[in-house]
mmCIF file of C-alpha atoms and ligand atoms in Angstrom:
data_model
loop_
_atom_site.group_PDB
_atom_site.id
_atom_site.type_symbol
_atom_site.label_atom_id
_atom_site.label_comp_id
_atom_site.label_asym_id
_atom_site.label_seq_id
_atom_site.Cartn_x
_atom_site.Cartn_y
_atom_site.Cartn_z
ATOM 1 C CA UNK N 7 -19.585 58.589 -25.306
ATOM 2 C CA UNK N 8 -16.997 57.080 -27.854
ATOM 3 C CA UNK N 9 -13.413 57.185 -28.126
ATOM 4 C CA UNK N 10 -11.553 57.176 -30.707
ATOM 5 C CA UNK N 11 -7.532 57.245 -30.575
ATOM 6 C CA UNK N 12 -7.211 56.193 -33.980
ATOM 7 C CA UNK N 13 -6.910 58.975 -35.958
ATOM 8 C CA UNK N 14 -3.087 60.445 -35.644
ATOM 9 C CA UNK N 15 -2.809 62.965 -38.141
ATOM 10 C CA UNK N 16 -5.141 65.088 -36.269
ATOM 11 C CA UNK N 17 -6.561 68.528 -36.638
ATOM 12 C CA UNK N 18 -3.184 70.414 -36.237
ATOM 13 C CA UNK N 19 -2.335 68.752 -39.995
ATOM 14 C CA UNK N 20 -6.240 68.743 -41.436
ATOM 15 C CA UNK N 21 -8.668 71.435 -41.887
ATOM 16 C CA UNK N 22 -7.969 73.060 -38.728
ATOM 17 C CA UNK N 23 -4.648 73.691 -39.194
ATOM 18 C CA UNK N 24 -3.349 76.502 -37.204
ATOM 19 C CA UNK N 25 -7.264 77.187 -36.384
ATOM 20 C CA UNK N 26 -7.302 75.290 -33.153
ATOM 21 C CA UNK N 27 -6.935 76.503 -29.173
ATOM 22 C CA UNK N 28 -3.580 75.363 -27.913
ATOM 23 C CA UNK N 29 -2.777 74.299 -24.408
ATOM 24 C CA UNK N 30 1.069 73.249 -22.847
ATOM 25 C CA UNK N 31 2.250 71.206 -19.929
ATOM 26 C CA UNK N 32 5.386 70.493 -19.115
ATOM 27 C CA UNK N 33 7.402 68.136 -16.342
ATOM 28 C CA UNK N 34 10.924 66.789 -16.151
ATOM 29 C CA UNK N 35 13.281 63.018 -15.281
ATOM 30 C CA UNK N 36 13.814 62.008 -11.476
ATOM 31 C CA UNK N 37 16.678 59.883 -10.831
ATOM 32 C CA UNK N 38 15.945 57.698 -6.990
ATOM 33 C CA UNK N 39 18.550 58.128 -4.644
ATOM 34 C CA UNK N 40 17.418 55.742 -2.030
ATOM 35 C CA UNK N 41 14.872 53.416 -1.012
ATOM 36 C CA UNK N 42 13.350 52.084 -4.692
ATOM 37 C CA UNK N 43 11.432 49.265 -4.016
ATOM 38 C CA UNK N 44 11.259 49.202 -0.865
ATOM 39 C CA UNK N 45 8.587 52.391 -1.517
ATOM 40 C CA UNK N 46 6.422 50.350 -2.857
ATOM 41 C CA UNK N 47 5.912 48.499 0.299
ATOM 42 C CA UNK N 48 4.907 51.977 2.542
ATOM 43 C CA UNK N 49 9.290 53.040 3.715
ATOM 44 C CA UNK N 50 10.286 56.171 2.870
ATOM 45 C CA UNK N 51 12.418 57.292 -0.427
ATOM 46 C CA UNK N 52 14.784 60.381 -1.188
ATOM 47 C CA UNK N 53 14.718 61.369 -5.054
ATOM 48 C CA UNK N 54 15.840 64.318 -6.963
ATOM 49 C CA UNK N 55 14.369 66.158 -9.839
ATOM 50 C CA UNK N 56 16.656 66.089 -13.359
ATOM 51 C CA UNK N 57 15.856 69.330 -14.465
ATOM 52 C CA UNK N 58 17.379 68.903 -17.861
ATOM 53 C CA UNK N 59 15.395 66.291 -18.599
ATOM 54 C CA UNK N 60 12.873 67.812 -20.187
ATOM 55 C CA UNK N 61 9.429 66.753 -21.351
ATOM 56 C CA UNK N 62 7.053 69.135 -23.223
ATOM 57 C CA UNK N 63 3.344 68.765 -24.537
ATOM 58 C CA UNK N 64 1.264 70.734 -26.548
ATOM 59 C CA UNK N 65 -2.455 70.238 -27.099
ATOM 60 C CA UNK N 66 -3.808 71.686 -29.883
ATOM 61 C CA UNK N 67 -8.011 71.574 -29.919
ATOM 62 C CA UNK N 68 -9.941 71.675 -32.929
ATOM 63 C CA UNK N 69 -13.896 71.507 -33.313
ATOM 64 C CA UNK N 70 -15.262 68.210 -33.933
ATOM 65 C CA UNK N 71 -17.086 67.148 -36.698
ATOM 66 C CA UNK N 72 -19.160 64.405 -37.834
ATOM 67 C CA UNK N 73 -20.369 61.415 -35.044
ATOM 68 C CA UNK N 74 -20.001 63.778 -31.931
ATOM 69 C CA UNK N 75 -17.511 61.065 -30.140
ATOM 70 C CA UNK N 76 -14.350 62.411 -29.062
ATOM 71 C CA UNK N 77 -11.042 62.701 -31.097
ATOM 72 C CA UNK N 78 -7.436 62.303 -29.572
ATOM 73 C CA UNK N 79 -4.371 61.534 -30.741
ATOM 74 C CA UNK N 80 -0.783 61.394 -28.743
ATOM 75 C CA UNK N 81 2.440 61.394 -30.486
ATOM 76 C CA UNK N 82 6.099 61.487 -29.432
ATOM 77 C CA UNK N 83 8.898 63.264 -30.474
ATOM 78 C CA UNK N 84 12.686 63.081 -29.126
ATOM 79 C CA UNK N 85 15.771 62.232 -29.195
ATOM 80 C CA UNK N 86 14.510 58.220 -29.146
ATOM 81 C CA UNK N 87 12.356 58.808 -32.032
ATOM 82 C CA UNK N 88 13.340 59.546 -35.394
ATOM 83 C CA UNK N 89 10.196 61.398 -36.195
ATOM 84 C CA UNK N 90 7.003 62.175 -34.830
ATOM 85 C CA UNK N 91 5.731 58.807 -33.615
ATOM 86 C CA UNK N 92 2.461 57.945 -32.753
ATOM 87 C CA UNK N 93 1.565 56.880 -28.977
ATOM 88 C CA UNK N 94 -1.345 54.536 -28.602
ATOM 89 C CA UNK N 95 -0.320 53.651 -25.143
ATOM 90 C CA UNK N 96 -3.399 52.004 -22.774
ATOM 91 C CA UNK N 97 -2.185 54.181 -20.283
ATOM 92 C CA UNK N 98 -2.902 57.524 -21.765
ATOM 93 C CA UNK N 99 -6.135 55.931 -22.680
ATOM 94 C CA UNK N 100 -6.825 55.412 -19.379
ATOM 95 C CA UNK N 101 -5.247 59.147 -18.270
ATOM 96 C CA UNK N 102 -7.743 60.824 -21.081
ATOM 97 C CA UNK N 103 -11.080 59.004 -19.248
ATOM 98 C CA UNK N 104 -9.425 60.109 -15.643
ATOM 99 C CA UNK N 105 -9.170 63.584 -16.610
ATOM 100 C CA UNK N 106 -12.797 63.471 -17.797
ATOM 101 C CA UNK N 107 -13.850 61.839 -14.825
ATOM 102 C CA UNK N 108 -12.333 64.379 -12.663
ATOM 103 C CA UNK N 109 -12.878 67.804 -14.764
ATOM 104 C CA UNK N 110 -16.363 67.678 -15.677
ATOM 105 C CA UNK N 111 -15.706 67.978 -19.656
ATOM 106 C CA UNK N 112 -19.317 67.057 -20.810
ATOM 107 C CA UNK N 113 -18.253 68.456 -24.612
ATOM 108 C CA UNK N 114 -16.588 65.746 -26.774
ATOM 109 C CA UNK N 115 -12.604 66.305 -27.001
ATOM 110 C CA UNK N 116 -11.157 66.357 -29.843
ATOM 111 C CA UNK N 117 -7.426 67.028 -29.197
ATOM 112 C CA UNK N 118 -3.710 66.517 -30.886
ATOM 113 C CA UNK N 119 -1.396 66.240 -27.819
ATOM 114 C CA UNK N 120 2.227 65.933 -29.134
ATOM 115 C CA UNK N 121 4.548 65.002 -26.768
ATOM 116 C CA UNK N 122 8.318 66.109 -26.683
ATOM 117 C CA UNK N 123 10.407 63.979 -24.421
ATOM 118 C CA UNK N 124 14.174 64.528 -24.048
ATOM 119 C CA UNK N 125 14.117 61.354 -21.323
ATOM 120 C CA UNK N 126 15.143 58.382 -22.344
ATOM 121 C CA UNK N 127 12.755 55.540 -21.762
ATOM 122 C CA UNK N 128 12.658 52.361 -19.935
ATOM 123 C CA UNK N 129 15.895 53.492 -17.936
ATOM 124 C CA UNK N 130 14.143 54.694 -14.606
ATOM 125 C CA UNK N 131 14.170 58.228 -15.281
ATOM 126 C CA UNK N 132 10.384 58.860 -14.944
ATOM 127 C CA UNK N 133 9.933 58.985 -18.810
ATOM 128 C CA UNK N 134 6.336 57.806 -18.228
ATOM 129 C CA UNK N 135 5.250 59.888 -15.244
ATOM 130 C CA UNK N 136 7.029 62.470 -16.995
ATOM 131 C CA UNK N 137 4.900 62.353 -20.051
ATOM 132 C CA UNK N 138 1.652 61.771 -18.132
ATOM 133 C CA UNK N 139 2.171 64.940 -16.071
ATOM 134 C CA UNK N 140 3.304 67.241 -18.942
ATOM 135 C CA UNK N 141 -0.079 65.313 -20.553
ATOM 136 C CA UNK N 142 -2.264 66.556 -17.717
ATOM 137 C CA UNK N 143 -1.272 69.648 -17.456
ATOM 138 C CA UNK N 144 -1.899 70.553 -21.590
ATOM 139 C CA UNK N 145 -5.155 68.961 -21.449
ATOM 140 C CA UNK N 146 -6.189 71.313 -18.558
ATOM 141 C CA UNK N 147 -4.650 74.344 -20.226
ATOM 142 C CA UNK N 148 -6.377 73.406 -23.437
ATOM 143 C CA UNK N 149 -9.590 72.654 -21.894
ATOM 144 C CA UNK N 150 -9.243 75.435 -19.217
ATOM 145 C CA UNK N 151 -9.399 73.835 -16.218
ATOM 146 C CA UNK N 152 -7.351 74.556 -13.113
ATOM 147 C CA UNK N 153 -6.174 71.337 -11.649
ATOM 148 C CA UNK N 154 -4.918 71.701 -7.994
ATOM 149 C CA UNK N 155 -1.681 69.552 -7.367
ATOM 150 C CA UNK N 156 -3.400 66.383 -5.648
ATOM 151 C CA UNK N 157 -5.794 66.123 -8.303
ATOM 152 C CA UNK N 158 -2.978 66.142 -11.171
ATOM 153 C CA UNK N 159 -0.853 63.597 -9.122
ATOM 154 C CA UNK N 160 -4.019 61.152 -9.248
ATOM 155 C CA UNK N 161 -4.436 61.490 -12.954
ATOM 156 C CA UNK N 162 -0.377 60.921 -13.445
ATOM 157 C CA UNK N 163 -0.514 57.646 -10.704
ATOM 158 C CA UNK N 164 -3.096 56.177 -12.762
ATOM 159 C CA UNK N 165 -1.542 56.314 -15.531
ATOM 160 C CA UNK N 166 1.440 55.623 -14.008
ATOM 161 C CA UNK N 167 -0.615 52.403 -12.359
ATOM 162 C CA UNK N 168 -1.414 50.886 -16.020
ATOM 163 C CA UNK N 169 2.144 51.297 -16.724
ATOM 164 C CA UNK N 170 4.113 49.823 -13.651
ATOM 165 C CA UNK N 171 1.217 47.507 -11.906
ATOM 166 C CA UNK N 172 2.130 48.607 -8.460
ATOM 167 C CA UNK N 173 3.864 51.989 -8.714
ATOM 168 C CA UNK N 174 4.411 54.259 -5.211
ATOM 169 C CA UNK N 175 3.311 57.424 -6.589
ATOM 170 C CA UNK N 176 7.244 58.382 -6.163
ATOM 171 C CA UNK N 177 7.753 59.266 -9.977
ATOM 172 C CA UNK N 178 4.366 60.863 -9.888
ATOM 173 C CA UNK N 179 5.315 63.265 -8.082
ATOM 174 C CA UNK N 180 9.096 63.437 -8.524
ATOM 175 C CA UNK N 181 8.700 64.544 -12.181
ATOM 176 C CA UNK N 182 6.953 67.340 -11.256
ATOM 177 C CA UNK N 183 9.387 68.784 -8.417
ATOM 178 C CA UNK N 184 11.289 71.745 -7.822
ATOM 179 C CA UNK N 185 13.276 70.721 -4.833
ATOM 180 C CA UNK N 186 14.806 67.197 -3.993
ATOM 181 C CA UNK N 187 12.035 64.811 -2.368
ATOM 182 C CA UNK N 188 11.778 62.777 0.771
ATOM 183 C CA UNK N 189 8.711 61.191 -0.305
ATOM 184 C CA UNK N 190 6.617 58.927 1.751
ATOM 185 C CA UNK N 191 3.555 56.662 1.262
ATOM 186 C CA UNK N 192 1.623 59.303 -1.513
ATOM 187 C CA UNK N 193 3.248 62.488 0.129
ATOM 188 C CA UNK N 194 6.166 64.452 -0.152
ATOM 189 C CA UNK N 195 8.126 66.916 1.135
ATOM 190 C CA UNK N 196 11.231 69.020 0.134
ATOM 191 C CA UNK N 197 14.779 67.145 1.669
ATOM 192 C CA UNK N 198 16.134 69.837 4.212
ATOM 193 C CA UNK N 199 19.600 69.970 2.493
ATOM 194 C CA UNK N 200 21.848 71.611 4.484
ATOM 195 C CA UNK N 201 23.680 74.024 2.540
ATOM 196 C CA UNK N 202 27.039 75.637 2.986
ATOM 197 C CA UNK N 203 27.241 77.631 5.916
ATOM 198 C CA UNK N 204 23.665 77.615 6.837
ATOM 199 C CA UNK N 205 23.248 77.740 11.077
ATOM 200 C CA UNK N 206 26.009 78.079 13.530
ATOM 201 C CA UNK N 207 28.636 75.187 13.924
ATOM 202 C CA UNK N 208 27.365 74.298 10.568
ATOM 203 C CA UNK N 209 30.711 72.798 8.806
ATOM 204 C CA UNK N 210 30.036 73.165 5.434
ATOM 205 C CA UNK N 211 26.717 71.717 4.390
ATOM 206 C CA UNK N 212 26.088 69.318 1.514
ATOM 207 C CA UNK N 213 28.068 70.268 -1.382
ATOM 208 C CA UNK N 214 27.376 67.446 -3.634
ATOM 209 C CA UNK N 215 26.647 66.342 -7.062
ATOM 210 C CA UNK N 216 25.456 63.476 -8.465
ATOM 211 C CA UNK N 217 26.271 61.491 -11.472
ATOM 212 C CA UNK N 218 23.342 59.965 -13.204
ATOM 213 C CA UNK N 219 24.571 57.318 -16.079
ATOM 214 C CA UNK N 220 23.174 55.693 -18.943
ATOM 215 C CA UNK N 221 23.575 51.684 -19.044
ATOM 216 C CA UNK N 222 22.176 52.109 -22.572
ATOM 217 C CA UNK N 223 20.207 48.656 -21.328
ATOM 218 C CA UNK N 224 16.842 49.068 -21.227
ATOM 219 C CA UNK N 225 15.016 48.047 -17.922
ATOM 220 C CA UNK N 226 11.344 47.368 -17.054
ATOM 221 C CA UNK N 227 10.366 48.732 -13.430
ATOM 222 C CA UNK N 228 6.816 46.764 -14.129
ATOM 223 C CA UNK N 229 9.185 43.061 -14.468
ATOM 224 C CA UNK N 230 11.132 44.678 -11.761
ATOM 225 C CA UNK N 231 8.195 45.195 -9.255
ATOM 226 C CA UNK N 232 6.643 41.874 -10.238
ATOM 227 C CA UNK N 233 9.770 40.104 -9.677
ATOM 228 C CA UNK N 234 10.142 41.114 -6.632
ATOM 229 C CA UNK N 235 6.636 40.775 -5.386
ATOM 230 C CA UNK N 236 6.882 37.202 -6.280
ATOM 231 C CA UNK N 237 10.221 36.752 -4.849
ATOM 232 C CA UNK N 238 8.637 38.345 -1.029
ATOM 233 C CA UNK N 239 5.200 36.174 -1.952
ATOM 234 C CA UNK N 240 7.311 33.025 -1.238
ATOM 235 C CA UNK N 241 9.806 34.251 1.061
ATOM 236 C CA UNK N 242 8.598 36.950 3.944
ATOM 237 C CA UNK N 243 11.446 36.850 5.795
ATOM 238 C CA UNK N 244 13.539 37.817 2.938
ATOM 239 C CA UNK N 245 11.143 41.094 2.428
ATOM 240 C CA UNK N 246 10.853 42.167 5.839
ATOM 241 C CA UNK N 247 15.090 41.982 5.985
ATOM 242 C CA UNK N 248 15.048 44.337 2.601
ATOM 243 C CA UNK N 249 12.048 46.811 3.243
ATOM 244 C CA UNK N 250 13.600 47.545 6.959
ATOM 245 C CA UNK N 251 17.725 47.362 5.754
ATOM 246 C CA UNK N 252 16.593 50.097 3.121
ATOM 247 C CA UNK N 253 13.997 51.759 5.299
ATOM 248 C CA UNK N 254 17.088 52.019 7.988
ATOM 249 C CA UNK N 255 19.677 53.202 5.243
ATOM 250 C CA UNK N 256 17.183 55.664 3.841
ATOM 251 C CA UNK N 257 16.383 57.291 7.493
ATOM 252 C CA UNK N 258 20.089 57.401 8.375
ATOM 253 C CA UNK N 259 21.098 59.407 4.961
ATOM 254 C CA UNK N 260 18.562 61.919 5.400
ATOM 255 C CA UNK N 261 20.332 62.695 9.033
ATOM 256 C CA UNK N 262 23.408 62.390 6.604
ATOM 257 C CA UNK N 263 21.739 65.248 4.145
ATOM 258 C CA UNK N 264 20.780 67.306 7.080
ATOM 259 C CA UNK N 265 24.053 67.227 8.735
ATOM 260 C CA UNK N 266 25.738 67.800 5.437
ATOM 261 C CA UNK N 267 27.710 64.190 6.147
ATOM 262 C CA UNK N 268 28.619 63.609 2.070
ATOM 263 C CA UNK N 269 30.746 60.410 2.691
ATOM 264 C CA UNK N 270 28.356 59.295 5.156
ATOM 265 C CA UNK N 271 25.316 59.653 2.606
ATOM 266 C CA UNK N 272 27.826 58.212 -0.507
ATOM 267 C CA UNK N 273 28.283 54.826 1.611
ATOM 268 C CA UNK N 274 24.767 54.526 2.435
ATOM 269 C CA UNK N 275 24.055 54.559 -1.746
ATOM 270 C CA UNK N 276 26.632 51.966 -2.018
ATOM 271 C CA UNK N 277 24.881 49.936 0.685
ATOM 272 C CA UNK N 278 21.458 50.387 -0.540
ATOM 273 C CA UNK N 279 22.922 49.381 -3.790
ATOM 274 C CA UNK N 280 24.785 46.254 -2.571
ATOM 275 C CA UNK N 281 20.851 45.287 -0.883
ATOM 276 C CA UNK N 282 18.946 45.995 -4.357
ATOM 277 C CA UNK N 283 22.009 43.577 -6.419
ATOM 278 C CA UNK N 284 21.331 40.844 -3.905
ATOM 279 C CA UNK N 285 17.239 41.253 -4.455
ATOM 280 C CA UNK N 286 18.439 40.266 -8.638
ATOM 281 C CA UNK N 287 17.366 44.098 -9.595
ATOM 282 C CA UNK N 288 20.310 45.293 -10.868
ATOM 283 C CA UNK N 289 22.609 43.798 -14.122
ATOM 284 C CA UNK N 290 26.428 43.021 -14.821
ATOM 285 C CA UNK N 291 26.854 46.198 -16.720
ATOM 286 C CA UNK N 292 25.338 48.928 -13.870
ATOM 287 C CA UNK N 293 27.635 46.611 -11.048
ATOM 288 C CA UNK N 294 30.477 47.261 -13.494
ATOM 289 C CA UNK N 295 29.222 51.212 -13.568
ATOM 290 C CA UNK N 296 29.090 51.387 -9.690
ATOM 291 C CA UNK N 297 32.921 50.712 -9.577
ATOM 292 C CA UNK N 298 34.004 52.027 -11.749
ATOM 293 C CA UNK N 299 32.201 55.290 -10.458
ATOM 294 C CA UNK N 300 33.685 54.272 -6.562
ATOM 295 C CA UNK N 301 36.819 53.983 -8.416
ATOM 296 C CA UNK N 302 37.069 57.310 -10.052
ATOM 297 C CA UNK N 303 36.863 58.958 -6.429
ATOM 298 C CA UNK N 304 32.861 58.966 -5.908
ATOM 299 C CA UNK N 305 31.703 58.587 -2.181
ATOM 300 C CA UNK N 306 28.588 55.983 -3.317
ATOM 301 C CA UNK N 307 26.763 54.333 -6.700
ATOM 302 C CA UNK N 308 24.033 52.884 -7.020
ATOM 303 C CA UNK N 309 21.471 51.484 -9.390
ATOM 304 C CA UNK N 310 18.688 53.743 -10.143
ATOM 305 C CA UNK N 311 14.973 53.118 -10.675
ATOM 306 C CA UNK N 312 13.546 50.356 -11.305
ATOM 307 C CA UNK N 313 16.293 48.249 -12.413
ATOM 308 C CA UNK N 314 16.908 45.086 -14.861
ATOM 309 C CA UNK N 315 19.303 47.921 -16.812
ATOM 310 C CA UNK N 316 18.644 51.459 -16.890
ATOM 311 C CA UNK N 317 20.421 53.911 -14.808
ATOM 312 C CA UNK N 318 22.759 53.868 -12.020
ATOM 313 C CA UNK N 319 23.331 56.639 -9.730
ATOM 314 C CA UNK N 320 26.976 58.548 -7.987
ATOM 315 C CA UNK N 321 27.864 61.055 -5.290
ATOM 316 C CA UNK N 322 30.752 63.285 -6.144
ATOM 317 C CA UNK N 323 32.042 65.844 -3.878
ATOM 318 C CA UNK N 324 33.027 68.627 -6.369
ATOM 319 C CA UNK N 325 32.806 69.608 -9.683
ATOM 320 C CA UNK N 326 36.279 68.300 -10.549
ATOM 321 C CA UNK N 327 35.444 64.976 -8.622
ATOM 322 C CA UNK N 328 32.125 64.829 -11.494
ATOM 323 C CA UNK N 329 34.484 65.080 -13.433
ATOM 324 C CA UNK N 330 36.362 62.247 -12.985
ATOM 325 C CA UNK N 331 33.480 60.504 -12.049
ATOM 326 C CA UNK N 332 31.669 61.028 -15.693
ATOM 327 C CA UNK N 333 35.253 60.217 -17.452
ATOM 328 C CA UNK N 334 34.973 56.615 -15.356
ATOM 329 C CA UNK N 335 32.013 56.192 -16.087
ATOM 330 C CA UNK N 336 31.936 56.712 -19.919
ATOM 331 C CA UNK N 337 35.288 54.322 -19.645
ATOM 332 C CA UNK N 338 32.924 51.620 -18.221
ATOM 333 C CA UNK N 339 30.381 51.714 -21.193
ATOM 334 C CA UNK N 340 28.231 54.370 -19.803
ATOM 335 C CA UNK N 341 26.197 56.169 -23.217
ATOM 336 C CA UNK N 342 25.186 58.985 -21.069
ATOM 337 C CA UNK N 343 25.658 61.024 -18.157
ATOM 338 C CA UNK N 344 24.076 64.280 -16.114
ATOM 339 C CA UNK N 345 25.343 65.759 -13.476
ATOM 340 C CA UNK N 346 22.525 67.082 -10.985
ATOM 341 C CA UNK N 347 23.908 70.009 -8.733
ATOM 342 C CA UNK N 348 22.481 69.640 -5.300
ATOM 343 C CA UNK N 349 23.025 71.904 -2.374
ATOM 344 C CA UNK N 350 26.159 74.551 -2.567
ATOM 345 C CA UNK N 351 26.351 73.559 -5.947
ATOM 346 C CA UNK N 352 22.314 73.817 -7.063
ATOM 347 C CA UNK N 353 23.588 77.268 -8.339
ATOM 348 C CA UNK N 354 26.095 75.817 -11.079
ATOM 349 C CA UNK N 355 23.034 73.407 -13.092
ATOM 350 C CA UNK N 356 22.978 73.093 -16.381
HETATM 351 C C1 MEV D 17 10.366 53.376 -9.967
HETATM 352 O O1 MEV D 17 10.950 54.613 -10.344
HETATM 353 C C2 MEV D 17 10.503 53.158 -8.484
HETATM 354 C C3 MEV D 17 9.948 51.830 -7.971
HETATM 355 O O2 MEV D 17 10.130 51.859 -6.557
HETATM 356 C C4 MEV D 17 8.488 51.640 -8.321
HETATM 357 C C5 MEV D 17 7.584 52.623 -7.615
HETATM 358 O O3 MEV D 17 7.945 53.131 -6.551
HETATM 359 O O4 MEV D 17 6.508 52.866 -8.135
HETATM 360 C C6 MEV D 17 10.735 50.656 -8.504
#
């Protein structure tokens, strides 16, 4: 059957206008909180859903006419964007013949999927993954098929694997989370925070919030993950030393998490990011963000993601400590900040 993903103006604006069965998906950002990287070599990650980070599609289908091939068109709006902007990306090629492949649509499709994405790319957030999933899920809707969750985290990952090369599966399934994630070689499960007051002897749980920052640099997890599997290609010693350092870091701040140890967890971010600046992931400007987030009173930083720019990471205590975290960071250069609630605090979100 052919494909054609040339044609973006699409039924919604031609003769179907307003005629056409409409379908939505939606998913959100991730921000890593430990152990990037070293995922992608089988150790263990903790990561945390950005629920303001929003991402919103909406398939509209329209009959086809004329050859019989199929008819689908992506586009992007957001805040990146000035207008609606085509997407002709290989990788939702590829995500359109998966979902085929795996849903039994024998019909031509013929489909406008406009995508709404308040992430900002190329800055580790998940934009992709994020866009794939809410992708998925309106094709299904629009198509009416019921997709069970292991079936729409293998159509996200391969997109995801046309975007990144080698890519964990971490923001594949991050993007689509409720809870925070200690995620593990394809599988996940939610992080047992322990929150104020929960069990006996319990001395206050985890109360924290992190600060998620802006660089405003662009970074590329795909140069990211190639640079570094060249750097272990010639050097194996070096890559055993990071994959068990982080793997060791990211074990002891879940005990951290569980215990409700906040200063504990904040200096294991610091370390882990002190591991990923030595590997050459992170930049200048995110080092200068990590101090001057350690400065304003935060109890870790990190860089985020992928890395080569993008988005660094904090641990504040309290709200008035993300406070003086943000103002630090937005001293340093940082062009924008979130503050994700986690734990006591998951009540006070956006
Ligand atoms: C990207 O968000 C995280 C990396 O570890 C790549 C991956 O796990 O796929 C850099």
């Amino acid at each position: 059957m052919s494909r054609a993903f040339t044609d973006h103006r699409g039924c919604a604006d031609g003769p179907y206008a307003g005629h056409g069965r409409r379908g939505a998906g939606g998913a959100h950002g991730k921000a890593i909180l430990l152990g990037e990287h070293a995922v992608v070599y089988g150790t263990p990650a903790l990561v945390i859903p950005v629920p303001q980070l929003t991402v919103t599609a909406n398939a509209t289908r329209c009959p086809c006419s004329g050859e019989g091939g199929d008819r689908i068109s992506f586009a992007t709006t957001g805040p990146q964007t000035a207008s609606v902007t085509p997407l002709m990306s290989d990788s939702m090629q590829h995500l359109v013949a998966e979902f085929r492949k795996r849903t039994d649509v024998v019909e031509p499709m013929c489909v406008d999927v406009l995508i709404d994405c308040l992430i900002p790319q190329a800055r580790g957030l998940g934009s992709s993954a994020a866009c794939a999933r809410a992708a998925v899920l309106a094709l299904a809707d629009v198509f009416d098929r019921r997709l069970d969750a292991g079936t729409v985290f293998e159509l996200v990952q391969a997109s995801e694997t046309v975007v990144h090369g080698r890519a964990s599966g971490i923001d594949a399934l991050a993007t689509g989370a409720t809870s925070p994630l200690f995620f593990r070689s394809g599988t996940a499960r939610a992080l047992p925070i322990a929150m104020a007051g929960d069990g006996p002897g319990e001395p206050g749980g985890f109360s924290g919030l992190f600060v998620v920052a802006d660089s405003g640099v662009d970074g590329s997890t795909k140069e990211a993950v190639e640079l570094l599997r060249r750097t272990f290609e010639r050097d194996a010693q070096a890559k055993a030393a990071f994959v068990r350092r982080v793997s060791n870091l990211t074990y002891a701040a879940l005990h951290d998490l569980e215990q409700g140890r906040l200063s504990d967890f904040g200096a294991r971010l610091t370390e882990n990011h002190g591991l990923l600046r030595d590997v050459g992931i992170s930049t200048d400007r995110i080092d200068a963000l990590v101090e001057a987030a350690l400065a304003a009173g935060g109890f870790g930083a990190k860089i985020s993601g992928g890395g080569l720019g993008g988005c660094m990471v904090a641990l504040a205590g309290d709200l008035r400590q993300a406070e003086a975290v943000v103002r630090g960071l937005e001293q340093a250069g940082a062009v924008q900040t979130w503050v994700v609630p986690v734990g006591r605090f998951a009540g006070h979100a956006d």
